[in-house]
Each structure stands twice: as C-alpha cells, then as structure tokens.
Short mmCIF file of C-alpha atoms in Angstrom, two decimals:
data_model
loop_
_atom_site.label_atom_id
_atom_site.label_comp_id
_atom_site.label_asym_id
_atom_site.label_seq_id
_atom_site.Cartn_x
_atom_site.Cartn_y
_atom_site.Cartn_z
CA MET O 1 12.96 -34.04 -14.42
CA LEU O 2 9.93 -31.89 -13.61
CA VAL O 3 10.42 -28.13 -13.15
CA THR O 4 7.77 -25.56 -12.20
CA GLU O 5 7.74 -22.32 -14.19
CA MET O 6 5.70 -19.15 -13.65
CA LEU O 7 4.44 -17.75 -16.96
CA LYS O 8 3.06 -14.21 -16.99
CA LEU O 9 -0.24 -13.51 -18.74
CA ALA O 10 -1.38 -10.20 -20.28
CA PRO O 11 -5.22 -10.19 -20.25
CA SER O 12 -7.25 -7.24 -21.46
CA ALA O 13 -9.42 -5.32 -18.98
CA GLU O 14 -12.45 -7.45 -19.92
CA GLN O 15 -10.47 -10.71 -19.69
CA ARG O 16 -9.06 -9.61 -16.34
CA GLU O 17 -12.54 -9.18 -14.85
CA ALA O 18 -13.62 -12.54 -16.26
CA LEU O 19 -10.60 -14.28 -14.69
CA LEU O 20 -11.16 -12.62 -11.33
CA ALA O 21 -14.84 -13.57 -11.32
CA THR O 22 -13.94 -17.15 -12.21
CA MET O 23 -11.34 -17.39 -9.44
CA ARG O 24 -13.79 -16.01 -6.87
CA ALA O 25 -16.48 -18.48 -7.94
CA CYS O 26 -14.11 -21.47 -7.90
CA ASN O 27 -12.70 -20.65 -4.46
CA THR O 28 -16.14 -19.95 -2.98
CA ALA O 29 -17.28 -23.29 -4.40
CA ALA O 30 -14.24 -25.01 -2.89
CA ASN O 31 -15.13 -23.50 0.49
CA ARG O 32 -18.64 -24.91 0.16
CA VAL O 33 -17.22 -28.36 -0.62
CA ALA O 34 -14.84 -28.07 2.35
CA GLU O 35 -17.79 -27.36 4.66
CA VAL O 36 -19.59 -30.47 3.47
CA ALA O 37 -16.41 -32.57 3.67
CA PHE O 38 -15.83 -31.43 7.25
CA GLU O 39 -19.43 -32.06 8.26
CA GLN O 40 -19.55 -35.50 6.64
CA ARG O 41 -15.99 -36.36 7.68
CA THR O 42 -15.10 -37.61 4.23
CA ALA O 43 -12.42 -36.75 1.68
CA ASN O 44 -13.81 -39.14 -0.92
CA LYS O 45 -14.23 -37.19 -4.17
CA ILE O 46 -16.89 -39.50 -5.57
CA ALA O 47 -19.01 -39.28 -2.42
CA LEU O 48 -18.70 -35.49 -2.26
CA GLN O 49 -19.44 -35.12 -5.94
CA LYS O 50 -22.82 -36.78 -5.41
CA LEU O 51 -23.60 -34.34 -2.61
CA VAL O 52 -22.46 -30.99 -4.05
CA TYR O 53 -21.91 -31.23 -7.82
CA ALA O 54 -25.35 -30.03 -8.91
CA ASP O 55 -25.35 -27.19 -6.36
CA LEU O 56 -21.94 -25.96 -7.47
CA ARG O 57 -23.01 -25.77 -11.08
CA HIS O 58 -26.32 -24.09 -10.35
CA GLU O 59 -25.28 -21.66 -7.59
CA PHE O 60 -21.84 -20.60 -8.82
CA GLY O 61 -22.27 -21.00 -12.57
CA LEU O 62 -19.32 -23.36 -12.90
CA SER O 63 -18.74 -25.60 -15.87
CA ALA O 64 -18.70 -29.35 -15.30
CA GLN O 65 -14.91 -29.56 -15.14
CA MET O 66 -14.57 -26.46 -12.96
CA ALA O 67 -16.95 -28.01 -10.45
CA ILE O 68 -14.90 -31.23 -10.48
CA ARG O 69 -11.65 -29.26 -9.94
CA SER O 70 -13.21 -27.34 -7.02
CA ILE O 71 -14.23 -30.62 -5.38
CA ALA O 72 -10.74 -32.04 -5.91
CA LYS O 73 -9.13 -28.92 -4.40
CA ALA O 74 -11.22 -29.17 -1.24
CA CYS O 75 -10.61 -32.93 -0.91
CA GLU O 76 -6.83 -32.58 -1.24
CA ALA O 77 -6.75 -29.82 1.40
CA TYR O 78 -8.99 -31.76 3.81
CA LYS O 79 -6.89 -34.91 3.46
CA ARG O 80 -3.81 -33.07 4.71
CA ASP O 81 -5.38 -32.38 8.10
CA LYS O 82 -8.83 -33.74 8.92
CA LYS O 83 -8.90 -31.94 12.28
CA ILE O 84 -9.67 -28.57 10.68
CA LYS O 85 -11.99 -27.29 7.96
CA PRO O 86 -10.03 -25.94 4.99
CA VAL O 87 -10.62 -22.30 4.10
CA PHE O 88 -9.54 -20.91 0.73
CA ARG O 89 -8.70 -17.32 -0.09
CA GLU O 90 -11.08 -15.47 -2.39
CA LEU O 91 -8.42 -15.22 -5.09
CA GLY O 92 -6.46 -18.36 -4.30
CA ALA O 93 -4.87 -20.36 -7.11
CA VAL O 94 -7.24 -22.26 -9.39
CA ALA O 95 -6.20 -25.50 -11.10
CA TYR O 96 -6.82 -25.83 -14.85
CA ASP O 97 -6.47 -29.17 -16.58
CA PRO O 98 -6.25 -29.79 -20.37
CA ARG O 99 -10.07 -29.94 -20.64
CA ILE O 100 -10.41 -26.26 -19.70
CA LEU O 101 -7.03 -24.87 -20.75
CA THR O 102 -5.47 -25.26 -24.17
CA TRP O 103 -2.12 -23.97 -25.41
CA LYS O 104 -2.05 -22.07 -28.70
CA GLY O 105 1.64 -22.32 -29.46
CA ARG O 106 3.97 -20.95 -26.79
CA ASP O 107 2.71 -17.37 -26.71
CA ALA O 108 -1.04 -17.72 -26.07
CA VAL O 109 -3.39 -19.86 -24.02
CA SER O 110 -7.13 -20.51 -24.24
CA ILE O 111 -8.70 -20.45 -20.76
CA LEU O 112 -12.26 -21.23 -19.77
CA THR O 113 -14.02 -18.59 -17.64
CA LEU O 114 -17.59 -18.23 -16.38
CA THR O 115 -18.45 -16.40 -19.61
CA GLY O 116 -16.76 -18.87 -21.96
CA ARG O 117 -13.31 -19.43 -23.40
CA THR O 118 -10.91 -16.53 -23.90
CA LEU O 119 -7.52 -16.36 -25.63
CA ILE O 120 -4.89 -14.65 -23.46
CA PRO O 121 -1.32 -13.72 -24.53
CA VAL O 122 1.64 -15.12 -22.60
CA VAL O 123 4.14 -12.25 -22.31
CA TYR O 124 6.81 -14.08 -20.31
CA GLN O 125 7.43 -17.65 -21.38
CA GLY O 126 10.03 -18.49 -18.77
CA ARG O 127 13.36 -20.20 -19.07
CA TRP O 128 12.31 -23.82 -19.39
CA THR O 129 9.58 -23.41 -22.01
CA GLN O 130 12.13 -22.33 -24.62
CA GLY O 131 13.80 -25.68 -25.30
CA PRO O 132 12.16 -27.63 -28.15
CA GLU O 133 12.55 -30.89 -26.22
CA ASN O 134 10.90 -29.47 -23.07
CA ARG O 135 7.22 -30.32 -22.72
CA ILE O 136 4.49 -28.78 -20.56
CA ARG O 137 2.73 -31.52 -18.60
CA GLY O 138 -0.63 -31.93 -16.96
CA GLN O 139 -2.56 -29.15 -15.28
CA ALA O 140 -1.57 -25.52 -14.71
CA ASP O 141 -2.48 -23.30 -11.76
CA LEU O 142 -3.88 -19.84 -12.43
CA VAL O 143 -2.29 -17.48 -9.88
CA TYR O 144 -3.19 -13.86 -9.11
CA ARG O 145 -0.36 -12.00 -7.43
CA ASP O 146 0.20 -8.27 -6.93
CA GLY O 147 -2.33 -7.37 -9.60
CA MET O 148 -0.85 -9.74 -12.19
CA PHE O 149 -1.89 -13.14 -13.53
CA PHE O 150 0.47 -16.08 -13.87
CA LEU O 151 0.24 -19.70 -14.92
CA ALA O 152 2.27 -22.08 -12.79
CA VAL O 153 3.08 -24.91 -15.19
CA VAL O 154 5.06 -28.12 -14.77
CA ILE O 155 7.65 -28.71 -17.49
CA ASP O 156 9.40 -31.99 -18.25
CA VAL O 157 13.07 -31.12 -18.79
CA PRO O 158 15.35 -33.95 -20.01
CA GLU O 159 18.21 -34.70 -17.64
CA PRO O 160 21.74 -35.20 -19.02
CA PRO O 161 22.97 -38.81 -18.97
CA GLY O 162 24.65 -39.84 -15.73
CA GLY O 163 28.42 -40.02 -15.75
CA GLY O 164 28.69 -42.91 -13.32
CA GLU O 165 30.16 -42.70 -9.83
CA PRO O 166 31.76 -39.30 -9.06
CA ASP O 167 35.47 -38.91 -8.28
CA GLY O 168 34.59 -37.66 -4.80
CA TRP O 169 31.89 -36.05 -2.69
CA LEU O 170 31.56 -32.38 -1.80
CA GLY O 171 30.17 -32.32 1.72
CA VAL O 172 27.86 -29.37 2.51
CA ASP O 173 26.88 -28.39 6.03
CA LEU O 174 23.66 -26.34 6.19
CA GLY O 175 23.05 -23.87 8.97
CA ILE O 176 21.53 -20.60 10.10
CA VAL O 177 24.65 -18.51 10.82
CA ASN O 178 26.36 -19.94 7.73
CA LEU O 179 23.69 -21.04 5.27
CA ALA O 180 26.11 -23.49 3.63
CA THR O 181 29.72 -24.50 4.24
CA ASP O 182 31.49 -26.93 1.92
CA SER O 183 34.35 -29.33 2.60
CA THR O 184 36.92 -27.88 0.18
CA ASP O 185 40.34 -26.45 1.10
CA SER O 186 41.66 -26.21 4.64
CA THR O 187 38.77 -24.22 6.11
CA GLY O 188 36.02 -24.69 3.52
CA GLU O 189 33.99 -21.99 1.79
CA ALA O 190 31.18 -20.55 3.93
CA HIS O 191 28.12 -18.70 2.65
CA SER O 192 27.04 -16.41 5.47
CA GLY O 193 23.40 -16.01 6.45
CA LYS O 194 24.07 -12.67 8.14
CA GLY O 195 22.46 -10.64 5.35
CA VAL O 196 19.30 -12.76 5.28
CA ARG O 197 18.92 -12.62 9.06
CA ALA O 198 19.43 -8.85 9.07
CA VAL O 199 16.73 -8.37 6.42
CA ARG O 200 14.28 -10.59 8.31
CA ARG O 201 14.82 -8.79 11.61
CA ARG O 202 14.52 -5.37 9.99
CA ASN O 203 11.31 -6.40 8.23
CA ALA O 204 9.89 -7.88 11.45
CA ALA O 205 10.46 -4.57 13.25
CA LEU O 206 8.93 -2.64 10.34
CA ARG O 207 5.86 -4.92 10.26
CA ALA O 208 5.33 -4.42 13.98
CA ARG O 209 5.41 -0.63 13.60
CA LEU O 210 3.08 -0.60 10.59
CA GLN O 211 0.60 -3.00 12.19
CA ALA O 212 0.55 -0.84 15.32
CA LYS O 213 -0.30 2.22 13.22
CA GLY O 214 -3.13 0.52 11.36
CA THR O 215 -3.59 3.39 8.87
CA LYS O 216 -4.49 2.88 5.21
CA SER O 217 -1.04 3.95 4.09
CA ALA O 218 0.55 1.54 6.59
CA LYS O 219 -1.59 -1.32 5.25
CA ARG O 220 -0.65 -0.42 1.67
CA LEU O 221 3.03 -0.54 2.56
CA LEU O 222 2.59 -3.87 4.35
CA LYS O 223 0.93 -5.32 1.28
CA LYS O 224 3.64 -3.93 -0.98
CA ARG O 225 6.47 -5.40 1.10
CA ARG O 226 4.91 -8.71 2.12
CA ARG O 227 6.87 -10.84 -0.36
CA LYS O 228 10.04 -8.77 -0.58
CA GLU O 229 11.78 -10.73 2.16
CA SER O 230 11.00 -14.12 0.63
CA ARG O 231 12.22 -12.96 -2.79
CA PHE O 232 15.51 -11.86 -1.25
CA ALA O 233 16.02 -15.14 0.62
CA ARG O 234 15.06 -17.10 -2.49
CA ASP O 235 17.62 -15.24 -4.59
CA VAL O 236 20.35 -15.90 -1.99
CA ASN O 237 19.52 -19.62 -2.03
CA HIS O 238 19.61 -19.69 -5.84
CA VAL O 239 23.06 -18.08 -5.86
CA ILE O 240 24.43 -20.50 -3.25
CA ALA O 241 22.95 -23.55 -5.01
CA LYS O 242 24.35 -22.48 -8.38
CA HIS O 243 27.81 -21.97 -6.86
CA LEU O 244 27.83 -25.36 -5.11
CA VAL O 245 26.69 -27.21 -8.22
CA GLY O 246 29.27 -25.40 -10.35
CA LYS O 247 32.04 -26.29 -7.91
CA ALA O 248 30.99 -29.95 -7.78
CA LYS O 249 30.74 -30.21 -11.55
CA GLY O 250 34.16 -28.59 -12.00
CA THR O 251 35.78 -31.18 -9.73
CA ARG O 252 33.69 -34.13 -11.04
CA SER O 253 32.26 -34.55 -7.53
CA GLY O 254 28.85 -35.40 -6.15
CA ILE O 255 27.14 -33.26 -3.51
CA ALA O 256 26.45 -34.67 -0.05
CA LEU O 257 23.77 -32.91 2.01
CA GLU O 258 22.39 -33.47 5.48
CA ASP O 259 18.93 -34.97 5.77
CA LEU O 260 17.33 -32.34 8.03
CA GLU O 261 13.71 -33.48 7.84
CA GLY O 262 11.93 -32.80 11.13
CA ILE O 263 14.81 -30.79 12.60
CA ARG O 264 12.47 -28.03 13.82
CA ASP O 265 10.68 -30.60 15.98
CA ARG O 266 13.89 -32.14 17.30
CA VAL O 267 15.84 -28.99 18.13
CA THR O 268 15.14 -26.67 21.06
CA VAL O 269 16.50 -23.12 21.05
CA ARG O 270 16.27 -20.03 23.21
CA LYS O 271 13.32 -17.72 22.72
CA VAL O 272 15.38 -15.10 20.90
CA GLN O 273 16.48 -17.74 18.36
CA ARG O 274 13.03 -19.14 17.54
CA ALA O 275 12.36 -16.72 14.70
CA ASP O 276 15.67 -17.65 13.04
CA LEU O 277 14.96 -21.37 13.38
CA HIS O 278 11.44 -21.24 12.00
CA SER O 279 12.35 -18.94 9.09
CA TRP O 280 15.39 -21.04 8.15
CA SER O 281 14.81 -22.04 4.51
CA PHE O 282 17.11 -25.09 4.43
CA HIS O 283 14.53 -27.14 2.51
CA GLN O 284 14.33 -24.53 -0.25
CA LEU O 285 18.13 -24.47 -0.56
CA ARG O 286 18.23 -28.27 -0.70
CA THR O 287 15.53 -28.26 -3.39
CA PHE O 288 17.47 -25.73 -5.46
CA VAL O 289 20.70 -27.72 -5.13
CA THR O 290 18.91 -30.95 -6.07
CA TYR O 291 17.27 -29.72 -9.24
CA LYS O 292 20.26 -27.66 -10.43
CA ALA O 293 22.50 -30.66 -9.82
CA ALA O 294 20.17 -32.95 -11.78
CA LEU O 295 20.22 -30.58 -14.74
CA ALA O 296 24.02 -30.43 -14.56
CA GLY O 297 24.44 -34.21 -14.24
CA VAL O 298 25.81 -33.96 -10.68
CA PRO O 299 24.66 -36.69 -8.25
CA VAL O 300 23.24 -35.64 -4.86
CA ARG O 301 23.16 -37.86 -1.80
CA LEU O 302 21.39 -37.21 1.52
CA VAL O 303 23.15 -38.51 4.61
CA ASP O 304 22.27 -38.81 8.29
CA ALA O 305 23.17 -35.53 10.02
CA ARG O 306 23.48 -37.10 13.47
CA ASN O 307 26.69 -36.08 15.29
CA THR O 308 28.38 -34.69 12.17
CA SER O 309 29.06 -31.48 14.10
CA ARG O 310 30.43 -33.27 17.19
CA THR O 311 32.68 -35.85 15.52
CA CYS O 312 36.32 -35.10 14.76
CA HIS O 313 37.08 -35.84 11.11
CA ARG O 314 40.72 -36.53 12.02
CA CYS O 315 40.39 -39.17 14.74
CA GLY O 316 36.65 -39.93 14.78
CA HIS O 317 36.19 -38.99 18.45
CA CYS O 318 32.61 -37.85 19.12
CA ALA O 319 31.80 -35.70 22.14
CA LYS O 320 29.65 -32.73 23.02
CA LYS O 321 32.75 -31.05 24.50
CA ASN O 322 34.31 -30.96 21.03
CA ARG O 323 32.15 -27.87 20.39
CA PRO O 324 33.19 -25.20 22.94
CA SER O 325 31.29 -22.63 20.87
CA ARG O 326 29.07 -22.52 17.79
CA ASP O 327 31.92 -21.50 15.46
CA ASP O 328 34.80 -23.49 16.91
CA PHE O 329 35.67 -27.19 16.92
CA ARG O 330 38.35 -28.51 19.32
CA CYS O 331 38.70 -32.26 19.62
CA VAL O 332 39.29 -33.34 23.20
CA GLY O 333 40.70 -36.60 21.86
CA CYS O 334 43.45 -35.60 19.42
CA GLY O 335 43.59 -31.82 19.86
CA PHE O 336 42.54 -30.91 16.31
CA ALA O 337 41.03 -27.41 16.08
CA GLY O 338 39.27 -25.64 13.23
CA PRO O 339 35.99 -24.12 12.01
CA ALA O 340 33.09 -26.25 13.25
CA ASP O 341 31.02 -26.01 10.07
CA HIS O 342 33.95 -27.11 7.91
CA ASN O 343 34.59 -30.11 10.15
CA ALA O 344 30.91 -31.09 9.83
CA ALA O 345 31.03 -30.69 6.04
CA ILE O 346 33.99 -33.09 5.82
CA ASN O 347 32.09 -35.66 7.91
CA ILE O 348 29.05 -35.29 5.64
CA GLY O 349 31.17 -35.88 2.55
CA ARG O 350 32.71 -38.99 4.11
CA ARG O 351 29.32 -40.40 5.02
CA ALA O 352 28.33 -40.11 1.36
CA VAL O 353 31.41 -42.15 0.44
CA SER O 354 30.50 -44.87 2.96
CA HIS O 355 26.90 -44.92 1.74
CA ALA O 356 28.11 -45.31 -1.84
CA ALA O 357 30.29 -48.24 -0.76
CA ASP O 358 27.33 -49.86 1.03
CA ASP O 359 25.17 -49.48 -2.08
CA ALA O 360 27.87 -51.07 -4.23
CA ALA O 361 28.15 -53.98 -1.82
#
C-alpha cells in the first residue's frame, strides 16, 4: 500500500535561501498560469503550455521541468473548481519529480533550485523509509512549515498476505460526542471526543481575543498556535485507530465502519453545534483505521450508515422514537434499553456480515 511520509531536511543558510527563492518563483509562476487558465477557460496542460511556457522560463528563471510542474499544479487546481481562479500561497508546496530530485542513499537528496542543483541532508528519515523492502515512489512535495523544510514522499509498503474471511466483524460507530464506539462487550468501548471539543472551543475563544487585539505579539502567538489544535486531534485519532486495529487483530475480526461521505450536507444541526460538525475529523480517523488495518492484515468494510442508530439490534424495529436522547436507546417495540452508540455499532457489524454473505453469493 502507499503511505505518505514527511522527511525533514537540514539545508545550510545558503541552501535555505535558494529553496525559498525557488518556491516563491514556482508559486508565482503557478499563479500566472492560473490566471491564463481562468481567462481561457481551459485546464488542458498542452494548450496552456503553448501559451505560457516560454514566459515562465524567461520571467521567473525556471528550468524546463519546473515550468512544466508549475503548469501542472495550476491545471490540477483549476480542474477541481472551474468557477474560481486558483490562488497559491507564496511558499506553498512545490512538486519535484525524479527529473529534478534525486536520492543519494537514504540520508541526502539532490534538489534543483534556481541556482542549480544542491545536495541537502535528510535528518529525519521517517518510519516507513527504514524497511529495505519499502520503496519511495514518484514525485515528492517540498514543504516549508514553521521555518523548516520537509519532503512529503509516497512510500510503497508491502501489505501482509490476507488471512481469508475474518471470524467476525468489529462494528465501529463514529460520532462527535464519542469519536468511536465499538460493538464489544455488553456496552461497548467508547472513545470520548470531550477532550478534542474542549481544546477546539478554547482555541476558538483564544483566536477571537488575539484577532481582536491585532498587535504584533498577538499575531506571533496566532501563528505559533495555528496548527497545535490539528496536531492534537490527529494524535487522538492515531491512538483510537491503533487501539481499534489491535483489538480487531487480537480477536481475528474485521472492522466495519460507517460510510459517512457527504454527511455534512445531509445533516442539519443547531447553530451552536455547527462548529463541532464542521470540525469533526471522521474522515481522518477512517483513513488512519484503514491504513493501519491494511498493514496489520485486518480487513475493513464500509457499510451504509442509514438507520443504524434508530434500529434495535435485538428485534430489528426501526423508529425515530427509539432514540429519546442522544446517549440513550430504548426500543418501543421490544423494550430493550442501552447506550445508543453501542447499539449502532452492533448494527454496523451485522451489516458487514450481511455484505460479506452477499459478496460470497
């Protein structure tokens, strides 16, 4: 499977200035291409290359391949939404392909800049670059973040051989109050999202105060803290994903997850809950579970989430009245009562079983 790794570079002061100048030139060139693409209403790379290639090389001092990569960057961004003109940050990520980036072992990389090639040490090689069977593939993105340079590389990591159909399915209900609840035991194991929500609300209040002040020190603090919240939420999701995969592997089970694509468009919430809904990182958690499970040889199946929280896993009765509150489930058909998230997790696990039976048929 393909895994993205962030490798830290250690350029000298001279190399640092060369990299920054190159990133500025490439992003300014991409902005120029985006302007032409928007005016001409075309995302065709060949057509745009005829219009802007010579100007990019002459005006911005780009090499042939850097000009091509800048055109490709603008085209890919414009294709995503042709209603708006793409705008790239001055020091946004720059894509390097094997023509302009060459690896010198695992601890150094030769990168092309506006002033020529330069050899830069790699001081953090990451987890996935260590295995002898793991192979770096394709292009790498040069990223400048918090005064440091990184290479975002894609690594091909061999997956363990599949062990056939699992003995059962661990259903996992994803949510905002409880980030994940599994179907084990009598009440399931819940991973609360209270800490993540508290951090987000505290940071939102702090950002509002600092933005209102508008002083230099306030702006410095805003810049310093801007990614702290996302790092915290990311770490929480990593921990939950690792725990779920470990539990599934220990019981020779697969993992069943809800397919929540488009849920933000389908669900309506009160105004006070909008921030929680739109900052809910369910897709990141699902991604972490999926790739950790693949590396552990644990199958993952996505199932339809419709009515899993309203259906009684005991008798199958489905009704809106089965949920008197967010946390509680009380079946009006058979009288069963229990935690609502655990009931949904059991239904999710059972849907994975039925899907497996349909596939076998």
